[in-house]
Coordinates of C-alpha atoms in Angstrom, one line a residue:
Chain A
M953 CA -36.1 53.4 123.0
T954 CA -34.5 50.9 125.2
T955 CA -34.3 47.8 123.5
R956 CA -36.4 44.6 125.3
I957 CA -35.7 41.2 126.2
V958 CA -38.3 38.9 127.0
I959 CA -37.2 35.6 128.3
L960 CA -40.1 32.8 128.8
G961 CA -38.9 31.3 131.7
G962 CA -36.9 31.5 134.8
G963 CA -35.4 27.7 134.7
T964 CA -31.9 27.2 133.8
G965 CA -31.5 28.2 131.0
G966 CA -33.9 31.4 130.8
T967 CA -31.8 32.7 134.1
I968 CA -28.6 32.1 132.8
A969 CA -29.5 33.4 129.9
A970 CA -30.6 36.5 131.7
N971 CA -27.8 36.5 133.6
R972 CA -25.2 36.5 131.4
L973 CA -27.6 39.1 129.4
R974 CA -27.0 41.9 132.5
R975 CA -23.7 41.2 132.6
L976 CA -22.9 42.3 129.0
L977 CA -26.2 45.3 128.1
R978 CA -26.1 48.2 130.2
A979 CA -29.3 49.1 131.7
K980 CA -29.9 51.5 129.4
E981 CA -28.8 49.1 126.1
A982 CA -31.7 46.8 127.0
E983 CA -34.8 46.1 129.5
I984 CA -34.3 42.3 130.6
V985 CA -37.9 40.8 131.6
V986 CA -38.5 36.9 133.1
V987 CA -42.0 35.7 132.4
D988 CA -42.3 32.5 134.6
Q989 CA -45.5 31.5 135.7
D990 CA -44.1 31.1 139.9
D991 CA -41.1 31.3 141.8
R992 CA -40.5 28.2 142.6
H993 CA -36.2 27.2 140.7
V994 CA -36.1 23.6 141.3
Y995 CA -32.5 21.7 141.0
Q996 CA -33.8 19.1 139.0
P997 CA -30.8 16.7 139.0
G998 CA -31.5 16.7 142.6
L999 CA -35.1 14.9 141.8
L1000 CA -33.2 11.1 141.0
F1001 CA -32.2 11.2 144.6
V1002 CA -35.4 12.0 146.3
P1003 CA -36.6 8.7 145.7
F1004 CA -33.9 7.3 148.1
G1005 CA -33.8 9.8 150.7
L1006 CA -30.6 10.9 149.8
A1007 CA -32.0 14.2 149.1
D1008 CA -34.9 16.5 150.9
P1009 CA -37.5 17.4 148.4
E1010 CA -37.2 21.3 149.8
E1011 CA -33.5 21.7 150.2
L1012 CA -33.8 21.3 146.0
C1013 CA -36.4 24.2 145.7
R1014 CA -35.0 28.1 145.8
S1015 CA -36.3 31.4 144.7
R1016 CA -36.8 31.8 140.9
R1017 CA -36.2 35.4 141.8
A1018 CA -33.3 35.4 144.0
Q1019 CA -31.0 33.8 141.0
L1020 CA -31.9 36.7 138.4
H1021 CA -29.2 39.4 138.7
D1022 CA -30.6 43.0 140.0
G1023 CA -31.3 45.0 136.8
I1024 CA -33.7 41.7 135.3
E1025 CA -37.0 42.3 135.8
L1026 CA -39.3 39.0 136.7
L1027 CA -42.9 38.9 135.6
D1028 CA -44.6 36.4 138.0
C1029 CA -47.5 35.3 135.3
G1030 CA -48.9 32.2 133.1
I1031 CA -48.1 32.8 128.9
D1032 CA -50.8 32.0 126.7
H1033 CA -49.3 32.6 123.8
V1034 CA -46.7 34.4 121.2
E1035 CA -47.7 36.8 118.7
L1036 CA -44.3 36.1 116.2
D1037 CA -45.9 38.5 113.3
A1038 CA -46.7 41.2 116.6
S1039 CA -43.3 40.5 117.5
S1040 CA -45.3 40.8 121.4
V1041 CA -46.0 37.8 124.5
R1042 CA -49.8 37.4 125.7
L1043 CA -49.7 36.8 129.2
S1044 CA -52.6 34.5 130.8
D1045 CA -54.1 37.7 132.3
G1046 CA -54.7 39.3 129.1
R1047 CA -51.7 41.9 129.0
D1048 CA -49.4 41.5 125.6
L1049 CA -45.6 41.8 126.0
A1050 CA -43.5 43.6 122.9
Y1051 CA -39.9 42.2 122.5
D1052 CA -36.9 43.0 120.0
I1053 CA -35.3 39.6 121.3
L1054 CA -37.2 36.9 122.5
V1055 CA -35.6 33.7 124.0
V1056 CA -37.8 30.9 125.1
A1057 CA -36.8 28.9 127.4
S1058 CA -39.4 27.3 129.2
G1059 CA -38.0 24.4 128.9
A1060 CA -39.8 20.6 128.5
V1061 CA -43.3 19.4 130.4
L1062 CA -44.5 16.3 131.7
V1063 CA -47.7 14.5 129.6
P1064 CA -48.6 11.5 131.3
E1065 CA -52.0 11.9 129.5
E1066 CA -50.6 10.8 126.4
T1067 CA -50.7 7.9 127.3
D1068 CA -53.1 5.0 127.9
G1069 CA -54.1 4.5 131.4
L1070 CA -51.0 6.0 132.7
T1071 CA -52.5 8.7 135.1
G1072 CA -56.1 6.0 135.5
A1073 CA -56.0 3.5 138.5
G1074 CA -52.6 3.2 140.3
W1075 CA -51.3 6.3 139.2
G1076 CA -49.5 7.3 143.0
D1077 CA -50.2 4.0 143.5
V1078 CA -48.6 1.0 141.9
V1079 CA -47.6 3.5 139.3
H1080 CA -44.8 6.3 139.9
T1081 CA -42.7 8.7 138.1
F1082 CA -39.6 10.7 140.0
Y1083 CA -39.4 13.4 137.2
S1084 CA -41.7 15.9 138.8
L1085 CA -40.9 17.2 142.7
E1086 CA -44.1 15.7 144.3
G1087 CA -44.0 12.4 142.5
A1088 CA -40.3 12.1 143.3
A1089 CA -41.4 12.6 147.1
A1090 CA -44.5 9.8 146.6
L1091 CA -42.2 7.2 145.4
A1092 CA -40.4 7.7 148.3
T1093 CA -43.2 6.8 150.9
A1094 CA -43.8 4.0 148.0
L1095 CA -39.9 2.4 147.8
E1096 CA -39.5 2.7 151.8
R1097 CA -43.4 0.4 151.6
F1098 CA -41.9 -2.3 148.8
R1099 CA -41.3 -5.5 150.6
G1100 CA -40.0 -7.2 147.0
G1101 CA -41.4 -7.9 143.8
R1102 CA -41.3 -6.9 139.8
L1103 CA -39.9 -3.2 140.0
V1104 CA -39.9 -2.0 136.9
V1105 CA -38.5 1.3 135.3
N1106 CA -40.1 2.8 132.1
V1107 CA -39.2 5.2 130.0
V1108 CA -42.0 5.8 127.2
D1109 CA -41.3 8.0 124.6
M1110 CA -37.8 9.9 123.7
P1111 CA -36.8 12.3 124.0
I1112 CA -37.2 13.2 127.7
K1113 CA -34.9 15.6 130.3
C1114 CA -31.5 13.9 131.1
P1115 CA -31.9 10.0 129.3
V1116 CA -29.3 8.8 131.7
A1117 CA -31.6 9.2 134.6
P1118 CA -33.9 6.0 134.3
L1119 CA -30.4 4.2 134.3
E1120 CA -29.5 5.7 137.3
F1121 CA -32.7 5.2 138.8
C1122 CA -32.1 1.0 138.2
F1123 CA -27.7 1.5 139.4
L1124 CA -29.5 3.1 142.7
A1125 CA -32.7 1.0 143.1
D1126 CA -30.2 -2.0 142.8
W1127 CA -27.8 -0.3 145.6
Y1128 CA -31.1 0.4 148.2
F1129 CA -32.0 -2.9 148.3
R1130 CA -29.2 -3.8 148.7
E1131 CA -29.0 -1.7 151.9
R1132 CA -32.0 -3.3 153.3
E1133 CA -31.0 -6.9 152.4
I1134 CA -33.8 -7.3 150.5
R1135 CA -32.2 -7.2 147.0
D1136 CA -33.1 -11.4 146.8
R1137 CA -36.7 -10.9 146.8
V1138 CA -36.8 -7.9 144.1
E1139 CA -36.4 -8.2 140.6
L1140 CA -35.3 -4.6 138.2
T1141 CA -36.0 -4.5 134.8
Y1142 CA -35.6 -2.0 132.9
V1143 CA -38.1 -1.5 129.4
T1144 CA -36.8 1.1 127.3
P1145 CA -37.6 1.9 123.9
L1146 CA -34.1 3.1 122.1
D1147 CA -32.7 -0.7 120.7
G1148 CA -30.0 -0.2 123.7
A1149 CA -29.9 1.0 127.0
F1150 CA -28.6 4.3 125.4
T1151 CA -28.8 5.5 122.2
K1152 CA -24.8 6.7 122.1
P1153 CA -22.5 2.9 121.0
V1154 CA -19.6 2.7 123.0
A1155 CA -21.5 4.2 125.9
S1156 CA -24.7 1.7 125.1
R1157 CA -22.2 -1.0 125.5
A1158 CA -20.8 0.1 128.7
L1159 CA -24.7 1.3 130.4
A1160 CA -26.0 -2.4 129.5
G1161 CA -22.6 -4.0 131.3
L1162 CA -23.5 -2.0 134.2
L1163 CA -27.3 -2.7 134.5
D1164 CA -25.8 -6.9 133.3
E1165 CA -23.3 -6.4 136.6
K1166 CA -26.2 -5.2 138.8
G1167 CA -29.2 -7.4 137.7
V1168 CA -31.3 -5.1 135.6
R1169 CA -33.1 -7.2 133.5
L1170 CA -33.3 -5.4 130.2
V1171 CA -36.1 -5.1 127.4
T1172 CA -35.0 -3.3 124.4
E1173 CA -37.7 -1.2 121.8
F1174 CA -40.7 -1.3 124.0
N1175 CA -42.8 1.0 123.2
T1176 CA -45.3 1.9 125.5
G1177 CA -49.1 2.2 124.3
T1178 CA -50.5 1.4 127.8
V1179 CA -50.0 1.5 131.4
D1180 CA -52.6 -0.7 133.3
G1181 CA -52.2 -0.2 137.1
A1182 CA -54.9 -2.4 137.9
G1183 CA -54.0 -5.3 136.2
G1184 CA -50.1 -4.5 137.1
R1185 CA -48.6 -4.0 133.3
L1186 CA -47.1 -2.4 130.8
V1187 CA -49.0 -3.6 127.3
S1188 CA -46.7 -1.9 124.3
Y1189 CA -48.5 -0.8 120.7
D1190 CA -47.0 -4.4 119.4
D1191 CA -48.7 -6.2 122.4
R1192 CA -46.0 -7.4 124.3
E1193 CA -46.6 -7.1 127.9
I1194 CA -44.2 -6.9 131.1
P1195 CA -45.8 -7.4 134.5
F1196 CA -45.4 -5.6 137.5
D1197 CA -45.7 -5.0 140.6
L1198 CA -44.2 -1.2 141.5
A1199 CA -43.6 0.5 138.2
V1200 CA -41.4 3.9 137.7
V1201 CA -42.6 5.4 134.7
V1202 CA -40.7 8.2 132.7
P1203 CA -43.8 10.2 130.7
I1204 CA -43.9 11.5 127.4
H1205 CA -42.1 15.0 127.3
G1206 CA -42.8 17.9 125.4
G1207 CA -42.7 21.6 125.2
A1208 CA -44.2 24.2 127.5
P1209 CA -48.0 24.5 126.4
F1210 CA -48.2 27.9 125.1
V1211 CA -45.5 26.8 122.3
G1212 CA -48.1 24.8 120.5
A1213 CA -50.8 27.7 120.7
S1214 CA -48.3 30.2 119.2
P1215 CA -48.9 29.7 115.7
G1216 CA -44.9 29.4 113.7
L1217 CA -43.3 28.9 117.0
G1218 CA -43.1 24.9 118.0
D1219 CA -42.3 21.7 116.1
E1220 CA -45.5 19.0 116.4
L1221 CA -44.6 18.5 119.7
G1222 CA -44.2 21.4 121.7
F1223 CA -40.2 22.4 121.2
V1224 CA -39.2 25.0 119.1
P1225 CA -36.5 24.4 116.4
V1226 CA -33.7 26.2 116.6
D1227 CA -30.5 26.7 114.4
E1228 CA -28.5 23.2 115.6
R1229 CA -25.6 26.0 116.0
T1230 CA -26.4 29.4 116.8
L1231 CA -29.6 28.9 118.5
Q1232 CA -31.6 31.2 116.4
S1233 CA -35.3 30.5 115.4
K1234 CA -35.7 29.2 112.0
V1235 CA -38.8 30.9 111.3
R1236 CA -38.0 34.6 112.7
P1237 CA -34.1 35.6 113.7
N1238 CA -35.1 38.0 117.3
V1239 CA -36.3 34.5 118.2
F1240 CA -34.0 32.1 120.3
A1241 CA -33.9 29.0 122.7
I1242 CA -32.1 27.5 124.8
G1243 CA -31.9 24.9 126.8
D1244 CA -34.8 22.1 127.3
A1245 CA -37.1 23.8 125.2
A1246 CA -34.9 23.8 121.9
G1247 CA -35.4 21.5 119.2
V1248 CA -31.8 20.0 118.8
P1249 CA -30.8 17.2 118.7
T1250 CA -28.4 16.7 121.3
S1251 CA -29.3 15.8 125.2
K1252 CA -32.5 17.6 126.9
A1253 CA -30.2 18.3 130.6
G1254 CA -28.3 21.2 132.1
S1255 CA -24.5 20.9 131.5
V1256 CA -26.2 21.3 127.3
T1257 CA -28.5 24.7 128.7
H1258 CA -25.1 25.9 130.5
F1259 CA -22.8 25.4 127.3
E1260 CA -26.0 26.5 125.0
G1261 CA -25.7 30.3 127.5
E1262 CA -22.4 31.4 126.4
V1263 CA -23.4 30.4 122.3
L1264 CA -27.1 32.3 122.9
V1265 CA -25.5 35.3 124.8
E1266 CA -23.4 36.0 121.9
N1267 CA -25.4 35.7 118.9
I1268 CA -27.7 37.8 120.9
R1269 CA -25.3 40.1 121.3
R1270 CA -24.0 40.4 117.7
R1271 CA -27.7 40.2 116.4
L1272 CA -28.0 44.0 118.3
A1273 CA -24.6 45.5 116.6
G1274 CA -26.3 44.3 113.5
E1275 CA -23.2 41.9 113.2
P1276 CA -23.4 37.9 111.9
L1277 CA -24.5 35.5 114.1
D1278 CA -21.1 33.3 114.2
A1279 CA -21.1 32.1 117.6
S1280 CA -21.8 28.1 117.2
F1281 CA -22.9 25.6 119.3
D1282 CA -21.3 21.8 119.5
G1283 CA -23.8 20.0 121.3
H1284 CA -22.2 19.5 124.1
A1285 CA -23.0 18.1 127.2
N1286 CA -22.0 16.1 129.9
C1287 CA -22.9 14.1 132.2
F1288 CA -22.2 12.3 136.0
I1289 CA -24.3 9.4 136.1
E1290 CA -25.2 7.9 139.0
T1291 CA -23.9 3.9 140.0
G1292 CA -24.9 3.5 143.1
F1293 CA -22.7 2.5 146.5
G1294 CA -20.7 5.9 146.4
K1295 CA -19.7 5.4 142.5
A1296 CA -20.2 7.6 139.3
L1297 CA -19.3 7.4 135.7
L1298 CA -18.3 10.3 133.6
I1299 CA -20.3 10.9 130.0
D1300 CA -18.5 13.9 127.6
F1301 CA -19.8 13.9 123.7
N1302 CA -21.5 16.4 121.1
Y1303 CA -23.0 16.3 118.1
D1304 CA -20.0 15.0 116.2
T1305 CA -18.7 12.7 119.3
E1306 CA -20.2 9.9 121.2
P1307 CA -19.3 9.3 124.8
L1308 CA -16.5 7.5 124.7
P1309 CA -13.7 6.2 127.8
G1310 CA -10.6 7.9 128.7
H1311 CA -10.3 11.4 131.1
F1312 CA -11.6 14.6 131.7
P1313 CA -10.9 17.7 130.7
A1314 CA -7.8 16.8 129.4
G1315 CA -5.1 13.5 129.6
V1316 CA -5.0 13.8 133.7
G1317 CA -8.9 14.3 135.1
L1318 CA -11.8 12.4 135.7
P1319 CA -12.2 9.8 134.3
L1320 CA -14.6 8.8 131.4
L1321 CA -17.2 6.0 131.3
R1322 CA -15.8 4.1 134.1
E1323 CA -17.0 4.2 137.7
S1324 CA -14.9 6.0 139.9
R1325 CA -15.9 7.5 143.2
F1326 CA -14.4 10.6 141.9
N1327 CA -17.1 11.0 139.6
H1328 CA -19.9 10.6 142.5
L1329 CA -17.9 13.6 144.4
G1330 CA -18.1 15.6 141.5
K1331 CA -21.7 14.9 141.2
L1332 CA -23.1 15.5 144.2
M1333 CA -20.3 19.2 144.1
F1334 CA -22.6 19.9 141.4
Q1335 CA -25.5 21.4 143.1
W1336 CA -23.0 24.0 144.6
I1337 CA -21.8 25.2 141.5
Y1338 CA -25.5 24.7 140.0
W1339 CA -25.9 28.0 142.3
H1340 CA -23.4 29.8 142.8
S1341 CA -22.1 29.4 139.5
L1342 CA -23.3 28.1 136.6
L1343 CA -26.6 30.3 137.5
P1344 CA -25.0 33.5 138.0
G1345 CA -23.6 32.8 134.2
R1346 CA -20.2 32.4 135.5
A1347 CA -17.4 31.1 134.2
I1348 CA -16.4 27.6 135.2
P1349 CA -12.7 26.9 135.0
G1350 CA -11.5 24.6 132.9
L1351 CA -15.3 23.9 131.6
G1352 CA -15.5 25.7 128.1
S1353 CA -18.7 26.2 126.1
A1354 CA -17.1 23.4 123.5
M1355 CA -16.1 19.8 124.2
P1356 CA -13.0 19.2 125.5
E1357 CA -11.4 16.5 122.6
H1358 CA -8.1 16.0 124.5
G1359 CA -7.8 13.0 127.3
K1360 CA -10.5 10.9 124.5
R1361 CA -9.9 7.5 123.5
H1362 CA -11.7 6.2 120.3
V1363 CA -12.9 3.1 120.1
E1364 CA -14.4 0.8 117.8
A1365 CA -18.3 0.5 118.3
P1366 CA -18.8 -2.9 118.3
Chain B
M824 CA -21.6 0.5 100.7
P825 CA -23.5 -2.2 100.8
T826 CA -26.3 -2.2 98.0
A827 CA -29.4 -4.0 97.2
T828 CA -31.1 -4.1 93.8
Y829 CA -34.9 -3.1 93.7
A830 CA -37.5 -2.8 91.4
D831 CA -33.9 -3.7 88.8
R832 CA -31.7 -1.4 90.4
T833 CA -29.3 -1.2 92.0
V834 CA -29.0 1.4 95.1
E835 CA -26.9 1.9 97.7
V836 CA -28.1 1.8 101.8
N837 CA -26.0 1.2 104.8
D838 CA -25.8 -1.9 106.8
E839 CA -29.7 -1.6 108.1
G840 CA -30.7 -1.3 104.9
F841 CA -31.7 2.2 104.5
F842 CA -31.6 3.9 101.5
V843 CA -27.7 6.4 101.8
D844 CA -28.9 8.5 99.2
P845 CA -33.1 9.0 98.6
A846 CA -32.6 10.5 95.8
Q847 CA -32.1 6.7 94.5
W848 CA -35.7 5.3 95.6
T849 CA -38.6 5.6 93.3
E850 CA -42.2 4.7 93.8
E851 CA -41.9 1.4 92.2
M852 CA -39.0 0.4 94.5
A853 CA -41.4 0.5 97.8
P854 CA -43.4 -2.7 97.5
E855 CA -40.3 -4.7 97.0
I856 CA -38.9 -2.6 100.1
A857 CA -42.0 -3.5 102.2
E858 CA -41.8 -7.3 100.7
A859 CA -39.2 -8.2 102.2
E860 CA -39.8 -6.9 105.7
G861 CA -42.6 -8.8 105.7
I862 CA -45.6 -6.4 104.8
S863 CA -47.0 -8.0 101.2
Q864 CA -49.6 -5.5 100.2
L865 CA -48.6 -1.7 100.7
S866 CA -52.4 0.4 101.1
E867 CA -53.3 4.2 101.3
D868 CA -52.7 4.6 104.1
H869 CA -49.4 2.7 104.0
W870 CA -48.4 5.5 101.3
R871 CA -50.2 8.8 102.8
V872 CA -46.9 7.9 105.3
I873 CA -43.9 7.0 102.9
K874 CA -45.0 10.2 100.9
L875 CA -45.8 11.8 104.7
M876 CA -41.7 10.7 105.6
R877 CA -40.6 11.8 101.8
A878 CA -42.2 15.2 102.4
E879 CA -40.5 16.0 106.3
Y880 CA -37.0 14.3 105.0
A881 CA -36.7 16.7 102.7
E882 CA -38.3 19.5 104.8
K883 CA -36.2 18.3 107.6
G884 CA -33.5 16.6 107.5
S885 CA -34.7 13.8 109.5
G886 CA -38.3 11.4 109.1
P887 CA -40.2 12.0 112.0
S888 CA -40.3 9.8 115.0
V889 CA -43.9 7.6 116.1
R890 CA -45.7 10.8 118.6
A891 CA -44.5 13.3 115.7
L892 CA -46.1 10.9 112.4
G893 CA -49.1 10.0 115.2
K894 CA -49.6 13.9 114.8
T895 CA -49.3 15.3 111.7
S896 CA -50.2 12.2 109.8
G897 CA -53.9 11.5 110.3
V898 CA -53.2 7.7 111.5
S899 CA -53.1 7.0 115.5
V900 CA -49.7 5.8 116.9
K901 CA -51.6 2.1 117.8
E902 CA -52.7 2.5 113.6
L903 CA -49.4 3.1 112.7
Y904 CA -48.1 0.4 114.5
Q905 CA -50.7 -2.3 112.8
L906 CA -49.3 -0.9 109.7
F907 CA -45.4 -0.8 110.3
P908 CA -45.5 -3.2 113.0
K909 CA -42.3 -2.8 115.1
G910 CA -41.2 0.5 114.6
P911 CA -43.1 2.4 112.3
A912 CA -41.2 5.1 112.5
K913 CA -38.0 2.8 111.1
L914 CA -39.7 0.9 109.2
A915 CA -41.7 3.6 107.0
A916 CA -38.3 5.5 106.6
K917 CA -37.2 2.2 105.2
I918 CA -39.4 1.8 102.6
A919 CA -39.7 5.5 102.1
G920 CA -35.8 5.8 101.2
I921 CA -34.4 8.0 103.8
P922 CA -32.2 7.8 105.8
K923 CA -32.9 6.1 109.6
P924 CA -34.8 9.2 111.5
R925 CA -31.7 10.6 114.0
G926 CA -32.8 8.8 117.4
C927 CA -33.8 11.2 120.2
I928 CA -30.6 11.6 122.5

């Protein structure tokens, strides 16, 4: 009997894993099955641009099936739960799908219902999100109609996908209202539960500086308890209030619902605890997780997923061959941060090294932690790389899994 | 390394006052740490959370986030903020003598 590898989720992580595994293992060695509930693969980094009319929602979507290499089966079906003891997946149509290796790649989902009032009065009217395709499109309309007032950008709680995106939203909003020549009538506020603009000290300082430069007020350690759309205010658990005319809220994230319904598989938030180096489940040796679905202490971001792919596939090969897992993920993340006016910042970091200034990937390259037109071009180019190089699981020249150390300048945090 | 003295014992803490070595903590120290943070009396609910923080740390190497606490402690997030104003995860970790919960990135 051939080995069956079941991959739950056909997004960034699932597609990279499937394509890399298919190239590595011959058809008679392993059957590869991807399960997803729809055939719509969204280029999520593009969502940020939709509200400002800089990207068309339709153009961000492609068929999941079309991104998967020949010899990979895609089951268009929901997932009910995983039975770890039986090494089997119960699909939502009642079928059971047995596996030898399971890869959980089901990402993170938005759970706006977990925040009091968020989906109540004003949701979709004065309270929006750009973290879904539909939300981003609705926000584009709301921004177009916005003539001035208090615009509040709020992250309810961590972890979220792409933790820099809400900051980028602020930078782009500043640019957008300047272009429309109504910037003086708009009060921009960024409200975060963190104690700074970002978690890592050196980058946090640089990003707080940029917010200040662009006239965006920063409110920290604000833990949103209630979003009162009708009253136009955010209320924190410690009873602070932030009034708004338009709120852009990044809702709480959790793992896919089937993870919570699978005894032993996930943590209390629905993410799958795995060894942060090998990506193997802490409870079952034949279960792995990749991307946003994985509970590892680094950003939930496409770049992380991409870097994990190489390690995951090598460790699955080793598991199948009965060898010890020694491929090791270092927590590498690499993010372009759009800052408006055709410029962007680039940050590059891992579990142990915070984002530092310097150049990427070596002494000569893209400037790190500094605004530059080159980084903006890099961000635009990335959409092409995503569909044509990253998802097929091809190596991107100069961009290995491990974080490059050359070109980074170590500076003291304040 | 800075130190602090609780229940007549000197312990190592970091710049923000979190214990460096959770093994140096004893239950007698908790009321003193709490008092310094403005909590004058530790109730049964406080203790439930403190014990959970220590158990989670021992098992996972990091204290839970507020949201995770709200799901596992039986104390709602709103009540957690009443028990540990400003930041339940951080404050409860400090009183429980474990390092600051690893921030999500």
